[in-house]
Each structure stands twice: as C-alpha cells, then as structure tokens.
Amino acid sequence: MSEKPKRERVLVVDDDPDIAEVLSRALADPEREVALATSGAAARDRLAWENFNLVITDVRMPGEMDGVDLFRWIKENRPKTDVVLISGSPDLESALESFRYGAWDYFVKPLDLLQLRQSIRRCFARRRAVVDAENPEQLRDALSLLAREINVLGSVRSTLGRYVSKDVADAVLGSSKSAAQTGERRRISVLFADIRNFTDYAESRQPEEVFAALNTLFELWVATVEKDGGIVDKFTGDGLMAVFNAPRKLRDHERCAVHCALEMEREAHAWEGPFEAGIGVNTGEAIVGNVGSSTRSGFTVIGSAVNLAARLEKRAKAGQVLLGSETAEAVRGDIETGLVSLMMIKGYSEAIPVFEALSLSRDTGAR
C-alpha cells in the first residue's frame, strides 16, 4: 500500500453527475483534493489503487454495486478510510446499522450543506488528532472528539424524524402488523418528479446557492405531497418519488396524485430559478411494505406500475405532467387531460397510450 497522502483526499460517489459536481465544488478547499466517481464499481476500482481519506457516497445507485455494498467493501479492504453515507430514502434501521458497521456519518436528502461540511471538518480533525497523538494531552483531545461523535447515535431518530413521513414511521415502528411490516398487494398511484434545467442552473451559481434553492423547492414539494395525502418515498438527486394510498389508505388517490403533480409543476416554475419539472404519474397494483434483510430494510413499493411512472417522468418535457392510461381514466371529469401519443416504453412489447394532465376541472385536493 502506498504512503499515506498528505493532503486531504475525498472521493464523492453519486450516479447523478450534476449532484456529484455541485457537491465536489461545495467541498473544495486549498488543502483538499476532491475526486468524483459515478458508480459504486468505479469508486471501488479507484480505491483499489488510490488512497482516499474520506468517501462520500449516495446509498442508492444502479449497477453491480450500490452505496451500501461500496461501504462494506471499504470497511473490509480500506478500513482506515472514513465513509459518509447519503440516503434519499431514510429509515432508522439502515442508519443505525451504518453506524454500527463504522460509518463516520449518515445524511438524509435534501442535503444540508452546512452540516455536511461541519461533519467533514470533524472527521479530518479527528484523523489529525489520532495521527499526531504522541503525548497524553493530544490523546485526550482525540478521545474527547471521539466521545462527542458517539452522541450521534442518540440523535439519529430525531434527525431522521425530520424527513420520514409520520405515516411511514407509525406503520414501520408501530406494534400492530401493518402492510408496511408484512407487505401486501395494493392499488396505488406513484409520482416521479425531476428538475429539467438543473444542470444550467447549477453551473452558473455557487454550491451554497444551488443546495439552498434545491432544499427550498423540496420543502415546498414535500408539503404539497403531504397536503394531498401522499408520502415521499425517496429523493433522487434533483427529484423525488412520492406514493399515494400507501401505507395509509387514501380515497381518490389517483386524483390526489395528479393534483399534487400539477401543484408541484406550478411551484417549480414559480420558484426563483425558475425551474421546470418533468413529472410522471401512474396507477396500478404494487407490492407495498418493508423490503430487505433482517438487518437492513426499508419501506418501499415495487411493481411494474412504479417502473412505468419512472419512465413517464423520463419522457416528460420540461413543464409537462405525463399520465398512464389508468390514471388518466380515473381523473377524467376532474382534471383536463389529453392524449399525447402512443409511445414505445421499455418493458412493453407494444406502444402504449400516454396522456398529459393539462389543468384542474375542479378542486381535487386530498381526500
């Protein structure tokens, strides 16, 4: 193994290159070198032959190695490298398991840039104190710093409580056997939203301004989702996924989801960016509940209905809300819609009808 690097070396890992780039600029420092990797496998390959003091990785990434797999590989193969995990889908079990396994810190999106910087400063201060602890006074300082970090475990629940829907928390942590705990098939509506012009916005502004704008818009979006009876399942870089009719049952969930999408689009356009969002909404049967192992699991929804909602979002233009046929049929008479076209969508052997939500015909708030 090569000699320990003198400069602080940080590796940022995120499959969203825009978020990774903004994050790297936010962490820039004359005494620090920041490198990027866009997948867990790419990060592993770099770590196999390069020394990094700290790795900051997104938890959910596509491909052969996600953030958790990368974290475990680092702990086994680069035990002196600290790891910060960033999750778009918070749950208490994953956070506690990460700390037990040796994570330096665990953050939940939307990301608080100030808290992340403070955590990184503490990390490198602790590393320097341990390296330089040649006398009792320095060793006491190092141990004191480590003791303060142990208190993080006691505050994980309250920290995650800022982001986890009360419905999810009640369902997962409650004593009764809910759908969230046991899993069940349920007809739901799923919404995916993504900011379309985020790259141009991010490149022309300071990282602090970018994250502040993102977090402010996410606050508006989360409030809108909850007002219409849904829950935010996860944040996806510069977007989010929301679920309606799980874990809490919701009458007219199709209307609530489309109403929410139109409001989110309006909020994005009105925000100071101004941002434009592409949104996809679809309705269908899915499996809802806790998914994972006995040591690591989280509430989620799985099924083709979810996949189609995600693909509709990818096909939506800036300022457009695309709907699957079941959703469009359910909101007919309440929300003005129009057929966009027959589209070839991955996972379907034939072109399927895709609709667009145009405007509200009457109030369709949460039921």
Coordinates of C-alpha atoms in Angstrom, one line a residue:
M1 CA 0.0 0.0 0.0
S2 CA 1.3 3.4 -0.9
E3 CA 2.3 6.1 1.6
K4 CA -0.4 7.9 3.4
P5 CA -1.4 11.1 1.4
K6 CA -0.5 14.5 3.0
R7 CA -3.4 16.4 1.5
E8 CA -7.0 15.6 2.5
R9 CA -8.4 13.4 -0.3
V10 CA -12.1 13.0 -0.7
L11 CA -13.9 10.8 -3.2
V12 CA -17.5 11.8 -4.0
V13 CA -19.7 8.9 -5.4
D14 CA -23.1 9.6 -7.0
D15 CA -24.7 8.3 -10.1
D16 CA -26.2 11.8 -10.8
P17 CA -23.2 13.7 -12.3
D18 CA -24.8 17.1 -11.7
I19 CA -25.2 16.5 -8.0
A20 CA -21.7 15.0 -7.8
E21 CA -20.2 18.0 -9.5
V22 CA -22.0 20.5 -7.3
L23 CA -21.1 18.6 -4.2
S24 CA -17.4 18.5 -5.2
R25 CA -17.4 22.2 -5.7
A26 CA -19.0 22.7 -2.3
L27 CA -16.3 20.7 -0.6
A28 CA -13.4 22.4 -2.5
D29 CA -10.6 23.6 -0.2
P30 CA -6.9 24.6 -0.8
E31 CA -5.9 21.8 1.5
R32 CA -8.2 19.2 0.0
E33 CA -8.4 17.2 -3.2
V34 CA -11.9 16.1 -4.3
A35 CA -12.4 13.4 -6.9
L36 CA -15.6 12.0 -8.5
A37 CA -17.0 8.6 -9.3
T38 CA -20.3 8.0 -10.9
S39 CA -20.9 4.4 -9.7
G40 CA -20.0 2.2 -6.8
A41 CA -17.9 -0.1 -9.1
A42 CA -16.0 2.9 -10.4
A43 CA -15.3 4.1 -6.9
R44 CA -14.1 0.6 -5.8
D45 CA -11.7 0.4 -8.8
R46 CA -10.2 3.8 -7.8
L47 CA -9.9 2.8 -4.2
A48 CA -8.1 -0.4 -5.2
W49 CA -5.1 1.6 -6.2
E50 CA -5.5 5.1 -4.7
N51 CA -5.6 6.3 -1.2
F52 CA -8.6 8.5 0.0
N53 CA -9.1 9.7 3.5
L54 CA -12.9 10.0 3.1
V55 CA -15.5 8.6 0.8
I56 CA -18.9 10.4 0.5
T57 CA -21.4 8.1 -1.3
D58 CA -25.0 8.0 -2.2
V59 CA -26.8 4.9 -0.9
R60 CA -29.0 4.0 -3.8
M61 CA -27.1 3.7 -7.1
P62 CA -27.8 1.4 -10.1
G63 CA -25.3 -1.2 -11.3
E64 CA -23.4 -4.1 -9.7
M65 CA -22.5 -2.1 -6.5
D66 CA -24.7 0.4 -4.7
G67 CA -23.5 2.7 -1.9
V68 CA -24.0 0.1 0.9
D69 CA -22.1 -2.5 -1.0
L70 CA -19.3 0.0 -1.6
F71 CA -19.3 1.0 2.1
R72 CA -18.9 -2.6 3.2
W73 CA -16.1 -3.2 0.6
I74 CA -14.3 -0.1 2.0
K75 CA -14.6 -1.3 5.6
E76 CA -13.1 -4.7 4.6
N77 CA -10.4 -3.5 2.2
R78 CA -9.7 0.1 3.3
P79 CA -10.5 0.1 7.0
K80 CA -8.7 3.4 7.6
T81 CA -10.9 5.2 5.1
D82 CA -13.9 7.0 6.6
V83 CA -17.3 6.9 4.9
V84 CA -20.2 9.3 4.9
L85 CA -23.5 7.8 3.5
I86 CA -26.2 10.0 1.9
S87 CA -29.6 8.5 1.6
G88 CA -32.6 9.6 -0.4
S89 CA -34.9 7.1 1.4
P90 CA -34.4 7.4 5.1
D91 CA -35.1 4.7 7.6
L92 CA -33.9 4.2 11.1
E93 CA -32.6 0.7 10.8
S94 CA -30.3 1.5 7.9
A95 CA -28.8 4.5 9.7
L96 CA -28.2 2.6 12.9
E97 CA -26.7 -0.4 11.0
S98 CA -24.4 2.0 9.2
F99 CA -23.1 3.5 12.4
R100 CA -22.6 0.0 13.9
Y101 CA -20.6 -1.0 10.9
G102 CA -18.4 2.0 11.2
A103 CA -19.8 4.9 9.1
W104 CA -18.5 8.3 10.0
D105 CA -21.9 10.0 9.4
Y106 CA -25.2 9.4 7.7
F107 CA -27.2 12.2 6.0
V108 CA -30.7 12.3 4.5
K109 CA -31.7 14.2 1.4
P110 CA -32.4 17.0 0.9
L111 CA -28.8 17.6 2.0
D112 CA -27.9 20.3 4.5
L113 CA -24.6 21.5 3.1
L114 CA -23.5 23.3 6.3
Q115 CA -24.0 20.1 8.4
L116 CA -22.1 18.1 5.8
R117 CA -19.1 20.5 5.9
Q118 CA -19.1 20.5 9.7
S119 CA -19.1 16.7 9.8
I120 CA -16.2 16.6 7.3
R121 CA -14.2 19.1 9.4
R122 CA -14.7 17.0 12.5
C123 CA -13.7 13.9 10.5
F124 CA -10.4 15.4 9.4
A125 CA -9.8 17.0 12.9
R126 CA -10.2 13.6 14.4
R127 CA -7.9 12.0 11.9
R128 CA -5.2 14.6 12.5
A129 CA -5.6 14.2 16.3
V130 CA -5.2 10.5 16.1
V131 CA -2.2 10.7 13.8
D132 CA -0.5 13.3 15.9
A133 CA -1.3 11.9 19.3
E134 CA 2.2 11.4 20.5
N135 CA 1.6 12.8 24.0
P136 CA -1.2 12.4 26.6
E137 CA -2.7 15.9 26.0
Q138 CA -3.1 15.2 22.3
L139 CA -4.5 11.8 23.0
R140 CA -7.1 13.2 25.5
D141 CA -8.2 15.7 22.8
A142 CA -8.6 12.8 20.3
L143 CA -10.6 10.7 22.7
S144 CA -12.8 13.7 23.6
L145 CA -13.6 14.3 20.0
L146 CA -14.5 10.6 19.5
A147 CA -16.7 10.7 22.6
R148 CA -18.6 13.6 21.1
E149 CA -19.2 11.7 17.9
I150 CA -20.7 8.7 19.9
N151 CA -23.5 11.1 20.8
V152 CA -24.6 11.0 17.1
L153 CA -26.2 7.6 17.7
G154 CA -28.5 9.1 20.3
S155 CA -29.8 11.7 17.9
V156 CA -30.3 9.5 14.8
R157 CA -34.0 9.0 15.4
S158 CA -34.8 12.7 15.9
T159 CA -32.7 13.6 12.8
L160 CA -34.4 11.1 10.6
G161 CA -37.7 12.3 12.0
R162 CA -37.4 15.5 10.0
Y163 CA -37.7 13.5 6.8
V164 CA -39.6 10.3 7.4
S165 CA -43.4 10.6 6.9
K166 CA -45.3 10.1 10.1
D167 CA -47.5 7.6 8.3
V168 CA -44.4 5.5 7.5
A169 CA -42.9 5.9 10.9
D170 CA -46.2 4.8 12.6
A171 CA -46.6 1.9 10.2
V172 CA -43.0 0.7 10.5
L173 CA -42.4 1.3 14.2
G174 CA -45.9 0.6 15.4
S175 CA -46.7 -2.6 17.3
S176 CA -49.5 -3.7 15.0
K177 CA -48.8 -5.8 11.9
S178 CA -49.4 -3.2 9.2
A179 CA -48.9 -3.5 5.5
A180 CA -45.6 -1.7 5.9
Q181 CA -44.3 -4.5 8.2
T182 CA -45.7 -7.6 6.4
G183 CA -46.1 -6.4 2.8
E184 CA -49.3 -6.6 0.6
R185 CA -50.5 -6.0 -2.9
R186 CA -52.3 -2.7 -3.2
R187 CA -53.5 -0.4 -5.9
I188 CA -51.5 2.8 -5.6
S189 CA -50.6 5.9 -7.6
V190 CA -46.9 6.8 -7.9
L191 CA -45.4 10.1 -8.9
F192 CA -41.8 10.8 -10.1
A193 CA -40.6 14.4 -10.5
D194 CA -37.3 15.7 -11.8
I195 CA -35.9 19.2 -12.4
R196 CA -35.2 19.6 -16.0
N197 CA -32.9 22.6 -16.2
F198 CA -30.9 21.9 -13.1
T199 CA -27.5 21.5 -14.8
D200 CA -27.6 25.0 -16.3
Y201 CA -28.8 26.4 -13.0
A202 CA -26.1 24.7 -11.0
E203 CA -23.2 25.6 -13.4
S204 CA -23.9 29.3 -13.1
R205 CA -24.2 29.5 -9.3
Q206 CA -22.2 28.8 -6.1
P207 CA -22.8 25.4 -4.5
E208 CA -24.4 27.1 -1.4
E209 CA -27.0 28.8 -3.6
V210 CA -27.7 25.6 -5.5
F211 CA -28.3 23.5 -2.4
A212 CA -30.3 26.3 -0.8
A213 CA -32.6 26.5 -3.8
L214 CA -33.0 22.7 -4.1
N215 CA -33.8 22.4 -0.4
T216 CA -36.3 25.2 -0.5
L217 CA -38.1 23.7 -3.5
F218 CA -38.0 20.3 -1.9
E219 CA -39.7 21.8 1.2
L220 CA -42.5 23.1 -1.0
W221 CA -42.8 19.8 -2.8
V222 CA -42.8 17.7 0.3
A223 CA -45.5 19.9 1.9
T224 CA -47.6 19.6 -1.3
V225 CA -47.3 15.8 -1.4
E226 CA -48.3 15.5 2.3
K227 CA -51.2 18.0 1.8
D228 CA -52.6 15.8 -1.0
G229 CA -52.3 12.7 1.2
G230 CA -49.1 11.1 -0.2
I231 CA -45.7 10.3 1.3
V232 CA -42.2 11.0 -0.1
D233 CA -40.7 7.6 -0.7
K234 CA -37.2 8.9 -1.6
F235 CA -35.3 11.8 -3.1
T236 CA -33.5 11.2 -6.3
G237 CA -30.7 13.8 -6.8
D238 CA -32.7 16.7 -8.2
G239 CA -36.1 15.0 -7.9
L240 CA -38.3 12.8 -5.8
M241 CA -40.6 9.8 -5.8
A242 CA -44.0 10.0 -4.0
V243 CA -46.6 7.3 -3.2
F244 CA -50.4 7.7 -2.8
N245 CA -52.5 5.1 -1.0
A246 CA -49.7 3.5 0.9
P247 CA -49.0 3.0 3.8
R248 CA -52.2 5.0 4.7
K249 CA -55.2 4.3 2.5
L250 CA -56.4 7.3 0.5
R251 CA -59.7 7.6 -1.3
D252 CA -59.4 9.0 -4.8
H253 CA -55.6 8.6 -4.7
E254 CA -55.4 9.0 -8.5
R255 CA -56.9 12.5 -8.3
C256 CA -54.7 13.4 -5.3
A257 CA -51.6 12.3 -7.2
V258 CA -52.3 14.3 -10.3
H259 CA -53.5 17.4 -8.4
C260 CA -50.2 17.1 -6.5
A261 CA -48.2 16.9 -9.7
L262 CA -49.8 20.0 -11.2
E263 CA -49.2 21.9 -8.0
M264 CA -45.5 20.8 -7.9
E265 CA -45.1 21.9 -11.5
R266 CA -46.5 25.3 -10.7
E267 CA -44.3 25.6 -7.7
A268 CA -41.2 24.7 -9.7
H269 CA -42.0 27.3 -12.4
A270 CA -42.7 30.0 -9.8
W271 CA -39.5 29.4 -7.9
E272 CA -36.7 31.8 -8.4
G273 CA -34.8 29.5 -10.8
P274 CA -37.2 29.4 -12.4
F275 CA -37.1 25.6 -12.5
E276 CA -39.1 23.4 -14.8
A277 CA -40.1 19.9 -13.8
G278 CA -40.9 16.8 -15.8
I279 CA -43.3 14.6 -13.9
G280 CA -44.8 11.2 -14.5
V281 CA -47.8 9.7 -12.6
N282 CA -49.1 6.1 -13.0
T283 CA -51.6 4.0 -11.2
G284 CA -51.7 0.2 -10.7
E285 CA -51.1 -2.7 -8.4
A286 CA -47.8 -2.9 -6.5
I287 CA -46.3 -4.6 -3.5
V288 CA -46.0 -2.2 -0.6
G289 CA -44.2 -2.8 2.7
N290 CA -40.8 -3.3 4.2
V291 CA -38.2 -4.9 1.8
G292 CA -34.8 -6.1 2.7
S293 CA -33.0 -8.4 5.1
S294 CA -33.5 -8.9 8.8
T295 CA -30.7 -6.4 9.5
R296 CA -31.4 -3.8 6.8
S297 CA -34.8 -3.0 5.3
G298 CA -36.9 0.0 4.4
F299 CA -40.5 0.9 3.3
T300 CA -40.9 0.9 -0.4
V301 CA -43.2 0.0 -3.3
I302 CA -42.3 -2.5 -6.1
G303 CA -44.0 -3.3 -9.3
S304 CA -44.5 -2.5 -13.0
A305 CA -46.8 0.4 -12.1
V306 CA -43.8 2.0 -10.3
N307 CA -41.5 1.4 -13.2
L308 CA -43.9 3.0 -15.7
A309 CA -44.3 6.1 -13.6
A310 CA -40.5 6.5 -13.6
R311 CA -40.3 6.0 -17.3
L312 CA -43.0 8.5 -17.9
E313 CA -41.1 11.1 -15.9
K314 CA -38.0 10.4 -18.1
R315 CA -40.2 11.1 -21.3
A316 CA -41.9 14.2 -19.9
K317 CA -40.7 17.5 -21.3
A318 CA -40.0 20.5 -19.1
G319 CA -43.3 21.7 -17.6
Q320 CA -45.1 18.5 -18.6
V321 CA -47.1 16.0 -16.4
L322 CA -47.5 12.7 -18.2
L323 CA -50.0 10.1 -17.1
G324 CA -50.5 6.4 -17.6
S325 CA -53.9 5.3 -19.0
E326 CA -55.3 4.0 -15.7
T327 CA -54.5 7.3 -14.0
A328 CA -56.0 9.4 -16.9
E329 CA -59.2 7.3 -16.9
A330 CA -59.6 7.7 -13.1
V331 CA -59.3 11.5 -13.1
R332 CA -61.5 12.1 -16.2
G333 CA -64.1 14.8 -15.4
D334 CA -62.0 16.2 -12.5
I335 CA -58.8 17.0 -14.4
E336 CA -58.4 18.1 -18.0
T337 CA -56.2 15.6 -19.8
G338 CA -55.2 14.9 -23.4
L339 CA -53.7 12.0 -25.3
V340 CA -50.1 12.8 -26.2
S341 CA -49.3 9.8 -28.3
L342 CA -48.7 6.1 -28.4
M343 CA -45.2 5.6 -27.0
M344 CA -42.8 2.7 -27.0
I345 CA -41.8 2.3 -23.4
K346 CA -39.1 -0.1 -22.1
G347 CA -40.8 -3.2 -20.7
Y348 CA -43.7 -3.1 -23.1
S349 CA -43.9 -5.1 -26.3
E350 CA -46.3 -2.6 -27.9
A351 CA -46.7 1.1 -27.9
I352 CA -49.0 2.3 -25.1
P353 CA -51.2 5.4 -24.8
V354 CA -49.7 8.2 -22.8
F355 CA -51.7 11.2 -21.6
E356 CA -50.9 14.7 -20.3
A357 CA -52.5 16.5 -17.3
L358 CA -53.4 19.9 -18.6
S359 CA -55.4 21.7 -15.8
L360 CA -57.8 21.2 -12.9
S361 CA -61.6 21.0 -13.8
R362 CA -62.5 21.3 -10.1
D363 CA -60.8 21.1 -6.7
T364 CA -59.1 17.7 -6.3
G365 CA -57.3 18.1 -3.1
A366 CA -56.5 15.3 -0.7
R367 CA -59.5 13.2 0.3

